[in-house]
PDB file of C-alpha atoms in Angstrom:
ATOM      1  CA  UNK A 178     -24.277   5.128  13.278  1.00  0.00           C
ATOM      2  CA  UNK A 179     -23.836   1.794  10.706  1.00  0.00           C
ATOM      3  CA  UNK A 180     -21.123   0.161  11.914  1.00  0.00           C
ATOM      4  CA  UNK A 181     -18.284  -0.766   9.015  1.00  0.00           C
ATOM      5  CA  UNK A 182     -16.496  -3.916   9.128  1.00  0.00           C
ATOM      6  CA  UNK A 183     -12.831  -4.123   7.844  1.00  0.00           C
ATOM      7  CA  UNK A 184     -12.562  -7.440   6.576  1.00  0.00           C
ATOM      8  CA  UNK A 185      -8.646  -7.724   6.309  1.00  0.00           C
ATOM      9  CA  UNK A 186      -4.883  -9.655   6.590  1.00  0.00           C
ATOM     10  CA  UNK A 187      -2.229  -8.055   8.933  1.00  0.00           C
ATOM     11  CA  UNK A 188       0.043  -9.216   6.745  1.00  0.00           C
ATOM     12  CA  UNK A 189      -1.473  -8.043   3.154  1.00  0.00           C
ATOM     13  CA  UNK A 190      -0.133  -4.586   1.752  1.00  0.00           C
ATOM     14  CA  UNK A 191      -3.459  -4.182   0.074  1.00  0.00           C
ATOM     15  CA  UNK A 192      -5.618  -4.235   3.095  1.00  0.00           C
ATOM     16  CA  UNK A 193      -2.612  -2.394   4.961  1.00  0.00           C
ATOM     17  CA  UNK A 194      -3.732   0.696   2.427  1.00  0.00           C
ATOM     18  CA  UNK A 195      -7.152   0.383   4.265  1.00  0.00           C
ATOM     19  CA  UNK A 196      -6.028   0.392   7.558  1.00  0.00           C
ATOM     20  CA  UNK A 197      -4.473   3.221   7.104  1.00  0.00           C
ATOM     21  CA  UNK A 198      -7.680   5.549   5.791  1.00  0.00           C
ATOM     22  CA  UNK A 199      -9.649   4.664   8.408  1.00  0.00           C
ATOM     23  CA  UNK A 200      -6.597   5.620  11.481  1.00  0.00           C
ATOM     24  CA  UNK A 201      -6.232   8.384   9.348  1.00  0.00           C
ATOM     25  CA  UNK A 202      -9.928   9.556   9.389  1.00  0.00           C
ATOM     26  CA  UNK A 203     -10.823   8.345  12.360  1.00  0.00           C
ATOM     27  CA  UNK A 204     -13.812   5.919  11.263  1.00  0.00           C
ATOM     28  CA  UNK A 205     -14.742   3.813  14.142  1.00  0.00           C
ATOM     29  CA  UNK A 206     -15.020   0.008  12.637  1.00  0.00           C
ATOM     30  CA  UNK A 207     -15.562  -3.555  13.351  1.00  0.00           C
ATOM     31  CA  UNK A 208     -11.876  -5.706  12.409  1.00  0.00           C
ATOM     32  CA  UNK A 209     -12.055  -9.337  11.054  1.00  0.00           C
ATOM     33  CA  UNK A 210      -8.756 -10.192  10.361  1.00  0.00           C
ATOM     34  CA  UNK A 211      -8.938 -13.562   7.937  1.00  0.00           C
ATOM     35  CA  UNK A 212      -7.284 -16.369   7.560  1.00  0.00           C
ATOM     36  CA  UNK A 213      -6.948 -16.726   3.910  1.00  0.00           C
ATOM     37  CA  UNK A 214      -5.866 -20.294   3.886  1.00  0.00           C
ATOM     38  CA  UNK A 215      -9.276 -20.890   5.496  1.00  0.00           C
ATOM     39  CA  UNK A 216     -11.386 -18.195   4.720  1.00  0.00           C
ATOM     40  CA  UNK A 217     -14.911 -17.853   6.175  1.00  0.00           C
ATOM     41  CA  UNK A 218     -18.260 -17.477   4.995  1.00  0.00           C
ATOM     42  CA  UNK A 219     -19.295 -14.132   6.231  1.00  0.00           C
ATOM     43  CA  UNK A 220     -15.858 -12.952   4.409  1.00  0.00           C
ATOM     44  CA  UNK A 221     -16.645 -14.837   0.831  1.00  0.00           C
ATOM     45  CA  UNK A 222     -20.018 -13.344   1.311  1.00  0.00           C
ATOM     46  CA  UNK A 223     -18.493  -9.956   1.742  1.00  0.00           C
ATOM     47  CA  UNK A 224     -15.497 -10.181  -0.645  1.00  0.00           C
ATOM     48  CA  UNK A 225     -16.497 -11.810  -4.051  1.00  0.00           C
ATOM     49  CA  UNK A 226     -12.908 -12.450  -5.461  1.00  0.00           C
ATOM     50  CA  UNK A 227     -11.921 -13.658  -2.187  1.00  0.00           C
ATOM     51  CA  UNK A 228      -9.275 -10.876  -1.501  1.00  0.00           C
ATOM     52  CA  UNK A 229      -8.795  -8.610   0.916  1.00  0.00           C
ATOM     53  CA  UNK A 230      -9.391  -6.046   2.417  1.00  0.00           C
ATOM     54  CA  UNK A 231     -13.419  -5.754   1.970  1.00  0.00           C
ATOM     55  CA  UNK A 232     -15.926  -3.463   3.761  1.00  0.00           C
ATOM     56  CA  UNK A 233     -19.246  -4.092   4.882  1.00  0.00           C
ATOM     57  CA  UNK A 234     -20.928  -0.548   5.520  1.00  0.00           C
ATOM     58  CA  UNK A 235     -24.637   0.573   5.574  1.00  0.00           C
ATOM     59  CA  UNK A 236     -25.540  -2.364   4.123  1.00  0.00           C
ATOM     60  CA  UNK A 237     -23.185  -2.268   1.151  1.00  0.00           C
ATOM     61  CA  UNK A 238     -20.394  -4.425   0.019  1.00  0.00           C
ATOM     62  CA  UNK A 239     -16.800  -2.897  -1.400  1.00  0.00           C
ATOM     63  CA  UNK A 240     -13.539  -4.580  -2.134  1.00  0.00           C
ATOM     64  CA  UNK A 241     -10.705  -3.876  -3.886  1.00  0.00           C
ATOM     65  CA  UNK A 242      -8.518  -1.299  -2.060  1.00  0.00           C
ATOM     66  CA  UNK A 243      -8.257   1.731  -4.264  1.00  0.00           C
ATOM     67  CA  UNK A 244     -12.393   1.312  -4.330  1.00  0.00           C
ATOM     68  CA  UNK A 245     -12.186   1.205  -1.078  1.00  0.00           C
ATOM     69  CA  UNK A 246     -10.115   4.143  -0.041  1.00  0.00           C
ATOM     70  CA  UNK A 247     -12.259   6.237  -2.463  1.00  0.00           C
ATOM     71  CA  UNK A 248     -15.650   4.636  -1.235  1.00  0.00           C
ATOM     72  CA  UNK A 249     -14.315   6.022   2.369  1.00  0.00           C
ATOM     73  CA  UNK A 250     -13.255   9.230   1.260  1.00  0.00           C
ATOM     74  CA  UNK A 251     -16.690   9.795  -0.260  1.00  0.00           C
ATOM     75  CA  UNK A 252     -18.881   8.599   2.330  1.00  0.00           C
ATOM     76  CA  UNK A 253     -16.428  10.043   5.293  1.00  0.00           C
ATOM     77  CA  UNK A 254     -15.277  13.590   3.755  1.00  0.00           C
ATOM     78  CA  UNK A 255     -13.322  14.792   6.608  1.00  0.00           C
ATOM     79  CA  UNK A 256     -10.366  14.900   6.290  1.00  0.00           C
ATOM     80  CA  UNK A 257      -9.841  14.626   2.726  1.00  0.00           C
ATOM     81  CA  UNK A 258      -7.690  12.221   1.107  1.00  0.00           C
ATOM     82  CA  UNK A 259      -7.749  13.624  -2.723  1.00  0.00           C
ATOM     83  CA  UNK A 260      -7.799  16.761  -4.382  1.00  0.00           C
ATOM     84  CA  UNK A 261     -10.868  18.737  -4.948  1.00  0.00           C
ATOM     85  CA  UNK A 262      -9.885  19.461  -8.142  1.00  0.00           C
ATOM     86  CA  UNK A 263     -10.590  17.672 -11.420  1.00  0.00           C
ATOM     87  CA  UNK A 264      -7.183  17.774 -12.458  1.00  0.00           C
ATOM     88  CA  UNK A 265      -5.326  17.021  -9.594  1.00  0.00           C
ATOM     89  CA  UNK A 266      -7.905  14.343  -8.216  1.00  0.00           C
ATOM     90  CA  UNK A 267      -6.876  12.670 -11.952  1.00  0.00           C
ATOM     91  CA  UNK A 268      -3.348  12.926 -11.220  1.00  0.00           C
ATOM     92  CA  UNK A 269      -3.963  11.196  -7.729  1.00  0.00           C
ATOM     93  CA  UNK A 270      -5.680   8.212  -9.687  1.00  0.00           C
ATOM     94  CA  UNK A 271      -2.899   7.835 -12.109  1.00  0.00           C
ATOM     95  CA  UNK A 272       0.072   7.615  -9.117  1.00  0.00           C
ATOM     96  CA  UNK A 273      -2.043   5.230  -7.729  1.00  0.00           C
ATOM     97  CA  UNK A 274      -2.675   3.113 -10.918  1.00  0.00           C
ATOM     98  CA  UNK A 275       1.171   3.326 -10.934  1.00  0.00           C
ATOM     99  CA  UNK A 276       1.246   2.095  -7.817  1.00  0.00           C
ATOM    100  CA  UNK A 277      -0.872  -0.969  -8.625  1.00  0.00           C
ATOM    101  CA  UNK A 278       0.598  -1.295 -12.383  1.00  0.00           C
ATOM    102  CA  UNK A 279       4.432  -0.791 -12.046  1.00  0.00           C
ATOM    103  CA  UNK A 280       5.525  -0.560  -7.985  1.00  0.00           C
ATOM    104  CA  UNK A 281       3.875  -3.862  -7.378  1.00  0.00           C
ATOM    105  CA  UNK A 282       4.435  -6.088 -10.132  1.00  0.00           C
ATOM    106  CA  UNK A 283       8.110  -5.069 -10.006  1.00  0.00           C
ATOM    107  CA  UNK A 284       8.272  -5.634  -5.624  1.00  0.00           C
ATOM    108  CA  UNK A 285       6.685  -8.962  -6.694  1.00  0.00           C
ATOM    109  CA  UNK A 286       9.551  -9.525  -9.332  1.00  0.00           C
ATOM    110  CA  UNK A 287      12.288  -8.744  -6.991  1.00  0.00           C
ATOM    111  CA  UNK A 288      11.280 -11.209  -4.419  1.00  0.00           C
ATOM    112  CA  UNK A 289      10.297 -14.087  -6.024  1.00  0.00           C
ATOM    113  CA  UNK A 290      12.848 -14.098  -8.498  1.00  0.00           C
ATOM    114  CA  UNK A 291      13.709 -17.945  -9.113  1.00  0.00           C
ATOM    115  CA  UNK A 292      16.907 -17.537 -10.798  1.00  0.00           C
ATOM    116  CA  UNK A 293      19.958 -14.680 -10.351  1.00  0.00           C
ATOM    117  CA  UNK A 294      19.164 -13.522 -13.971  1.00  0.00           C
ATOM    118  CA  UNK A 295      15.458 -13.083 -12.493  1.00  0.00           C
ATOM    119  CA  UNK A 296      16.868 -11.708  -9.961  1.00  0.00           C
ATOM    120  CA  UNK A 297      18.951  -8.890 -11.586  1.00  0.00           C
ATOM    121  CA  UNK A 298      15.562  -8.289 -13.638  1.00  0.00           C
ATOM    122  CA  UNK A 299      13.892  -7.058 -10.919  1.00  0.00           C
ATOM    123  CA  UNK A 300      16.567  -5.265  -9.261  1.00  0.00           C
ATOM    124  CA  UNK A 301      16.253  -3.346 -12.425  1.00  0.00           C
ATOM    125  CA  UNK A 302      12.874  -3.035 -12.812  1.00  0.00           C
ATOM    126  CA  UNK A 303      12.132  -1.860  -9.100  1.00  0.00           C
ATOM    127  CA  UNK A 304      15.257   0.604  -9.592  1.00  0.00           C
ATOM    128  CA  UNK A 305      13.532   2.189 -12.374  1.00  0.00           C
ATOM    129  CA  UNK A 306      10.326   2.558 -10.537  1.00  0.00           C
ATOM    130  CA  UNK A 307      11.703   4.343  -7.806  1.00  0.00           C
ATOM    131  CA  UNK A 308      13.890   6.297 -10.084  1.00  0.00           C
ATOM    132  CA  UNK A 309      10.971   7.145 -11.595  1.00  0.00           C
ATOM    133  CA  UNK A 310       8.948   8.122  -8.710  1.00  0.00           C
ATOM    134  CA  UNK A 311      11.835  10.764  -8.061  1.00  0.00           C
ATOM    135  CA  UNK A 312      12.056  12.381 -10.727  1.00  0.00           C
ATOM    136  CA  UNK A 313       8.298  12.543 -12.073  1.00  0.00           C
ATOM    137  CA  UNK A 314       6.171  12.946  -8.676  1.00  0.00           C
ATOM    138  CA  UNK A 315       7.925  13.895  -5.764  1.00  0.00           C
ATOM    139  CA  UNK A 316      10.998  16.349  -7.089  1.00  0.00           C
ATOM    140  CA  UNK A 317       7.532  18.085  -8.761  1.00  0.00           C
ATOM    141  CA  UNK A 318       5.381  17.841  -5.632  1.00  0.00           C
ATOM    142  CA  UNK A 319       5.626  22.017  -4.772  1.00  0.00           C
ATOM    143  CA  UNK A 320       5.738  22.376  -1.020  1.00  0.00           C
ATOM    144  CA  UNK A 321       5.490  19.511   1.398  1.00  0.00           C
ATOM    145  CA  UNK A 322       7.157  16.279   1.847  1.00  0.00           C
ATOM    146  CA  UNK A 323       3.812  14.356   0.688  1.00  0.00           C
ATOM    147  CA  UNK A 324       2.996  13.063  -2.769  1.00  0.00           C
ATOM    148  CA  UNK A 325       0.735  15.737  -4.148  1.00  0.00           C
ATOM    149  CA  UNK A 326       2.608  18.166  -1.116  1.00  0.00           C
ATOM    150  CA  UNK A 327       1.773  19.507   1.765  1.00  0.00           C
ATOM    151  CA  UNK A 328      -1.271  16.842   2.449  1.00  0.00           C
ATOM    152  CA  UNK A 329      -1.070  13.419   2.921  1.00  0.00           C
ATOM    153  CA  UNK A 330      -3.693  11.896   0.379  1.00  0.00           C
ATOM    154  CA  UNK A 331      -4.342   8.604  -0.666  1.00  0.00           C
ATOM    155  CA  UNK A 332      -1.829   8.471  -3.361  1.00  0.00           C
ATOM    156  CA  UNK A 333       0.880   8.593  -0.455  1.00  0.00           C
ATOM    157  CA  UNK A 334      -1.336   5.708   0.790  1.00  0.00           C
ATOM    158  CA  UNK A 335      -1.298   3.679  -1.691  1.00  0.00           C
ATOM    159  CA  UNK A 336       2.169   3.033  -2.253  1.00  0.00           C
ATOM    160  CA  UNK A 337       3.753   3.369   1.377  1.00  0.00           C
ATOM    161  CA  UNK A 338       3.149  -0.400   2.392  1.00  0.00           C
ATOM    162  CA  UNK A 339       5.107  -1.687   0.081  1.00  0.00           C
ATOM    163  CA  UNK A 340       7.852   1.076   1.363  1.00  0.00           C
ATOM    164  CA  UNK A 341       7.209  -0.461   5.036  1.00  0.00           C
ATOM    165  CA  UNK A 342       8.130  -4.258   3.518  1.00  0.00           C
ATOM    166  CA  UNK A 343      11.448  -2.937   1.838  1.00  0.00           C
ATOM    167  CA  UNK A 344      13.660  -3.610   4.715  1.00  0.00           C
ATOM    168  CA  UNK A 345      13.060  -7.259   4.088  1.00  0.00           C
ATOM    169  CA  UNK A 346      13.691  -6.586   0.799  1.00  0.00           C
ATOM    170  CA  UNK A 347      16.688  -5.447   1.767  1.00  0.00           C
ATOM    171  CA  UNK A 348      17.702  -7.981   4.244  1.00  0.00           C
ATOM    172  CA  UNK A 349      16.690 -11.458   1.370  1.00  0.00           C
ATOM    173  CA  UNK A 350      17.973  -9.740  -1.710  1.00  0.00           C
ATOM    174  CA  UNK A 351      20.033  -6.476  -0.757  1.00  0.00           C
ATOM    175  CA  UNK A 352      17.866  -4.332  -2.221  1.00  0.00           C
ATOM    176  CA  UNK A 353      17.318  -0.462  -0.395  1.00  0.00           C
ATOM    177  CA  UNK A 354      16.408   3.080  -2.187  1.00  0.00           C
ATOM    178  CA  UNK A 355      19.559   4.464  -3.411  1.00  0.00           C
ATOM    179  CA  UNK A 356      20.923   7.209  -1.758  1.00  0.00           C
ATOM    180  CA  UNK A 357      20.599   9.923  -4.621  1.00  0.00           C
ATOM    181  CA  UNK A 358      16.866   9.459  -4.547  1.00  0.00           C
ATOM    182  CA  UNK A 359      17.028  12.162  -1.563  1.00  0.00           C
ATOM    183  CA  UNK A 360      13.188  13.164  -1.907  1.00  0.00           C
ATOM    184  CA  UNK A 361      11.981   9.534  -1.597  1.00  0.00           C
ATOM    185  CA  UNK A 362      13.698   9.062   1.608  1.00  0.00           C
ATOM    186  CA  UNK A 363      13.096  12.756   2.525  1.00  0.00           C
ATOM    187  CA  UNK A 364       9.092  11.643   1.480  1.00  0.00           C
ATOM    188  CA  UNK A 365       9.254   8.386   3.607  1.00  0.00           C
ATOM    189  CA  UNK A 366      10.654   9.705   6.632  1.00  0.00           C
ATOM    190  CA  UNK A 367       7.318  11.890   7.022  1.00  0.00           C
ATOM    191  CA  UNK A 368       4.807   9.303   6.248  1.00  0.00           C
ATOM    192  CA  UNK A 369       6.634   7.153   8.751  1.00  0.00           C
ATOM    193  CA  UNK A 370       6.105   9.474  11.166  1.00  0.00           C
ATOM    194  CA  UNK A 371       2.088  10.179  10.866  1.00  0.00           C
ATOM    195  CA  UNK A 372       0.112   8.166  13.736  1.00  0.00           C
ATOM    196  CA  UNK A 373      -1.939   6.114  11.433  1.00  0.00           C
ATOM    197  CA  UNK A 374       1.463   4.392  10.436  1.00  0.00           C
ATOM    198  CA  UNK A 375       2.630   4.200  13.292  1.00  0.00           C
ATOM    199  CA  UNK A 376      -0.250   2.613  14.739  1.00  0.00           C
ATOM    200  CA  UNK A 377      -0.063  -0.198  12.013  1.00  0.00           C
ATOM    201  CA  UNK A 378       3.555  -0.800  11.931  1.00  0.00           C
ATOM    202  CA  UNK A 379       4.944  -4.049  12.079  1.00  0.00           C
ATOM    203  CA  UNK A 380       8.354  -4.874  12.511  1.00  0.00           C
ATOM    204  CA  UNK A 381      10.741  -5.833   9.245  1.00  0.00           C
ATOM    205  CA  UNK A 382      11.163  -9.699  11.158  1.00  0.00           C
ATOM    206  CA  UNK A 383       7.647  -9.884  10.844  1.00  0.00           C
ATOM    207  CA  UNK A 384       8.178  -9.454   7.314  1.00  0.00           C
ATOM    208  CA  UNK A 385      10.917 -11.193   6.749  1.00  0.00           C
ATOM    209  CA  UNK A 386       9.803 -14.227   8.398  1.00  0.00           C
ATOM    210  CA  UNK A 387       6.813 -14.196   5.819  1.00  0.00           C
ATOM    211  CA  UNK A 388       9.426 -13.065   2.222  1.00  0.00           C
ATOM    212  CA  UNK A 389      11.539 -15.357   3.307  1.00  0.00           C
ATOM    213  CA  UNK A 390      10.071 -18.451   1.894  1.00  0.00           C
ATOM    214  CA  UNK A 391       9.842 -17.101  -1.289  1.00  0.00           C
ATOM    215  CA  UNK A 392      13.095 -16.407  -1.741  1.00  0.00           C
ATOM    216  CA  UNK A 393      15.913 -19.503  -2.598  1.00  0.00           C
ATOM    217  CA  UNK A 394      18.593 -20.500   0.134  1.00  0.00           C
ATOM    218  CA  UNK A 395      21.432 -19.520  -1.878  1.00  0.00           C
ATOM    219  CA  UNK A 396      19.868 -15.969  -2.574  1.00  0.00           C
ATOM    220  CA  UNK A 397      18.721 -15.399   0.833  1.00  0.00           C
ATOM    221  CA  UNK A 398      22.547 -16.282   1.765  1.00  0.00           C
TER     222      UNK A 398
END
């Protein structure tokens, strides 16, 4: 059998997505974690934009996570990780272009905010996304605590790491899901408890340790 290499960052919510489809398939691989402050050849090589996570499998090249995931779920079918059908496998994509396009850039906000009107910005901002999430995805999931329901799929993938991080969220800017957004906890507290995450958890210090210097003295205070 090829043998894959996971080029990735244990610290990197990208390349955490990555991690998790191959736990959650089962694909035996090769991990390089990188040092992105001194990245090395054989990972430039294998990752053109310098990112992670990247794969090297059957003699290919792939980077860029949601390419990734889908690359996998191609070329290892079993167990699937989107919908067979059309419809449904184009509602997958757009959660996770959400994910990338609205969930992230508003995370980012959040934390780095450099002033408290910044600040309240992205309180905002990531309030609305989860909101959002509510109300449009999971209170219309059908059966099943999952995204698209009784599966885990990639979409549930896709956004979880950033989920995992929100404790330190929490801890440098006070910032949790509010309590009325029942399903979103209800929908975390299953993905939490699938073996692929728990086999790539790290602990919200770890996190914090690495949020924390992007966030000012007087906010983390």
């Amino acid at each position: 059998m090829t043998t894959l290499r996971l080029y990735s960052a244990k610290a990197c919510p990208f390349a955490h997505r990555t991690r998790l489809v191959l736990h959650e398939k089962g694909i035996d691989h090769e991990l390089t974690e990188v040092d992105l402050q001194n990245k090395p050849r054989a990972f430039t090589d294998a990752s053109l934009y310098g990112k992670v996570p990247a794969i090297e499998h059957d003699g290919h090249r792939v980077w860029e996570s949601a390419i990734i995931n889908e690359y996998l779920d191609e070329v290892f079918p079993y167990p699937p990780l989107l919908p067979r059908e059309p419809a449904r496998r184009a509602l997958a994509r757009i959660w996770i272009d959400y994910a990338n396009t609205r969930l992230v850039p508003a995370f980012g906000q959040l934390l780095r905010a450099e002033t408290p009107e910044r600040e309240a910005e992205g309180r905002k901002a990531l309030g609305e996304v989860l909101a959002f999430i509510e109300r449009e995805a999971l209170a219309k999931a059908g059966d099943g605590p999952y995204w698209l329901g009784a599966e885990v799929s990639l979409v549930d993938i896709a956004f979880y790491p950033w989920f995992e991080r929100l404790p330190a969220v929490d801890r440098l800017r006070g910032f949790s899901i509010p309590a009325e957004l029942t399903r979103l906890r209800a929908w975390l507290d299953a993905v939490q408890a699938r073996d692929a995450v728990r086999a790539n958890l790290n602990p919200v210090d770890y996190y914090v340790e690495r949020y924390a210097k992007f966030v000012k003295p007087a906010a983390a205070a």
